[in-house]
């Protein structure tokens, strides 16, 4: 086939690609809706069941047991000549590390709303994230046939929450057993409102983005909607129109119509807003827009990583530019060695469908490439070595758990397995805390970490013991003091001798430890000063009154004595350590605790309960800000020790709707009673 014929075929295929992510609160029916779409398109003969664990989307054993999504599932559908890439993202806030990256792979975010509940905070959050990524947005109201739903009130709530640009593309009819189109038709029967009014509102909203159509509409009083494709796409790109459509995944009402909306009205890869790529790092980074041209050099972005027990690491990517082919070669970021794309897959839940190529807009996967990682940019041109997407605004993991293997000697194995699990979720963080000698994994809540532990146990057959992470207290001093120690040891043969005089003084917070050599006249020979400093720093690092490192002090060694035969490094290290311990004990030592800046997002009605609870935890509220949909942002400072397992308490205060983030702020002295408790559990080590 001639090259120009191949290019023409690729371009035609490109225009028939759609990408859509189902996002929104848990329980809205996203997985059931995905199953209904697969069934209506002919990909399934019958929809699966969450209760029986037979859905394409929730295929993982843990998901089947929980009966809700724990990770983003990738599927594809064929309908009316279009290839629709469909992502089903989890709705629980603990799994934002799976849901938010899904937005980087699609042109349209479909926020699914449960008609029996109304607009929930998770829907507001996902709408805001989608707007920040400049995605086209669609609202799907699901469960429209549930008993007792008030759909007119819900539509009014949607418009009050998200704006008057939210307009219905269709309306429920015949007691929500079907839906009536309002864009292509001007009249029809509905359960509420008027098709004519909805049609007129849609047309007026669309033509507002195009001056020529505005003039025609004002002159003629109407416009043929078949001419409105270009202004419709512009209205979607600008967020000037956010269509609302109605469905029931259970009965199938509105599902086939939703497929038609996806194919006829939602953008292909040439019509959506281009992703926000950057070339370079930091302040020098320059914005760059890729071109959805199959003939250009390849740019693809890895938005999901999985470790499959059978095929190894699997990287799931959205192709933004060029054509990825099986057996081709790609670079990962600024890596200098390319990898071979041995096999190229499109995913259908857990099934891997092998394909020969992927065009711009396609979502595909490559396997057995260990260098792949989340957020990697794959390319085949040297000029794209430093290309990356603008970073996602991911929530900060603040719920920690210290892990130790049940079997001694498995520490390295534990670290390797945890690293695999952390690689799959950007909202998990793994840390080896040197100050407390603990392996700590941080997540977004108790459920998030519980699922991680279950994966360790079931997928890798690895058992661990858990404990809350220890708080990284510090010690410091409040007054200057002096210390002295003579280390003399004689046990037959060569002895040990070293004597050190030093002063210690407090420094400002955050200054660390400063060591000053002020010895005159060679009373401590220069070759031993490194040993003195080592001893001093060891003494401070192990803690004096509570077993936590001493910080923000200046230690000045000003005198000492040595012996021409018995002085050794170990003698001066011991003398330095004991001299600094003696000095700290005379310098009115105190214990410092970490104070964190807390931001809590919760329903406004819970504000009083939250601020009262913070006060009981020695917290200080520093401000509040009203947010969308009756939400309140509460800003406070509080001791980290008082916020261990705080998410559980916040869930109780907000009926599970509150979220919080922590950022380290500073250290402050602990109250006297807390210091006494910490001191009582510590015994200063003796030689």
Tab-separated table of N, CA and C in Angstrom, residues 499-501 519 522-524 557-562 572:
chain	number	residue	atom	x	y	z
A	499	UNK	N	41.448	13.943	77.115
A	499	UNK	CA	40.677	14.833	77.966
A	499	UNK	C	40.163	15.997	77.118
A	500	UNK	N	38.878	16.334	77.320
A	500	UNK	CA	38.230	17.355	76.487
A	500	UNK	C	37.467	18.335	77.375
A	501	UNK	N	37.658	19.638	77.090
A	501	UNK	CA	36.866	20.702	77.694
A	501	UNK	C	36.073	21.373	76.556
A	519	UNK	N	40.769	25.153	70.060
A	519	UNK	CA	41.909	24.715	70.885
A	519	UNK	C	43.149	25.512	70.500
A	522	UNK	N	47.971	23.460	70.942
A	522	UNK	CA	48.160	22.036	70.694
A	522	UNK	C	47.843	21.135	71.868
A	523	UNK	N	47.006	21.616	72.814
A	523	UNK	CA	46.668	20.742	73.950
A	523	UNK	C	45.927	19.491	73.484
A	524	UNK	N	45.206	19.619	72.410
A	524	UNK	CA	44.677	18.429	71.718
A	524	UNK	C	45.291	18.443	70.324
A	557	UNK	N	34.959	23.240	71.302
A	557	UNK	CA	36.020	22.571	72.071
A	557	UNK	C	37.168	23.568	72.215
A	558	UNK	N	37.516	23.911	73.476
A	558	UNK	CA	38.499	24.975	73.686
A	558	UNK	C	39.763	24.523	74.415
A	559	UNK	N	39.753	23.312	74.983
A	559	UNK	CA	40.954	22.870	75.699
A	559	UNK	C	40.904	21.360	75.863
A	560	UNK	N	42.043	20.816	76.334
A	560	UNK	CA	42.113	19.387	76.580
A	560	UNK	C	43.528	18.990	76.934
A	561	UNK	N	43.729	17.708	77.093
A	561	UNK	CA	45.065	17.170	77.374
A	561	UNK	C	45.229	15.883	76.595
A	562	UNK	N	46.501	15.561	76.335
A	562	UNK	CA	46.789	14.319	75.640
A	562	UNK	C	48.013	13.663	76.261
A	572	UNK	N	39.797	9.988	72.531
A	572	UNK	CA	39.260	11.335	72.361
A	572	UNK	C	37.798	11.312	71.896
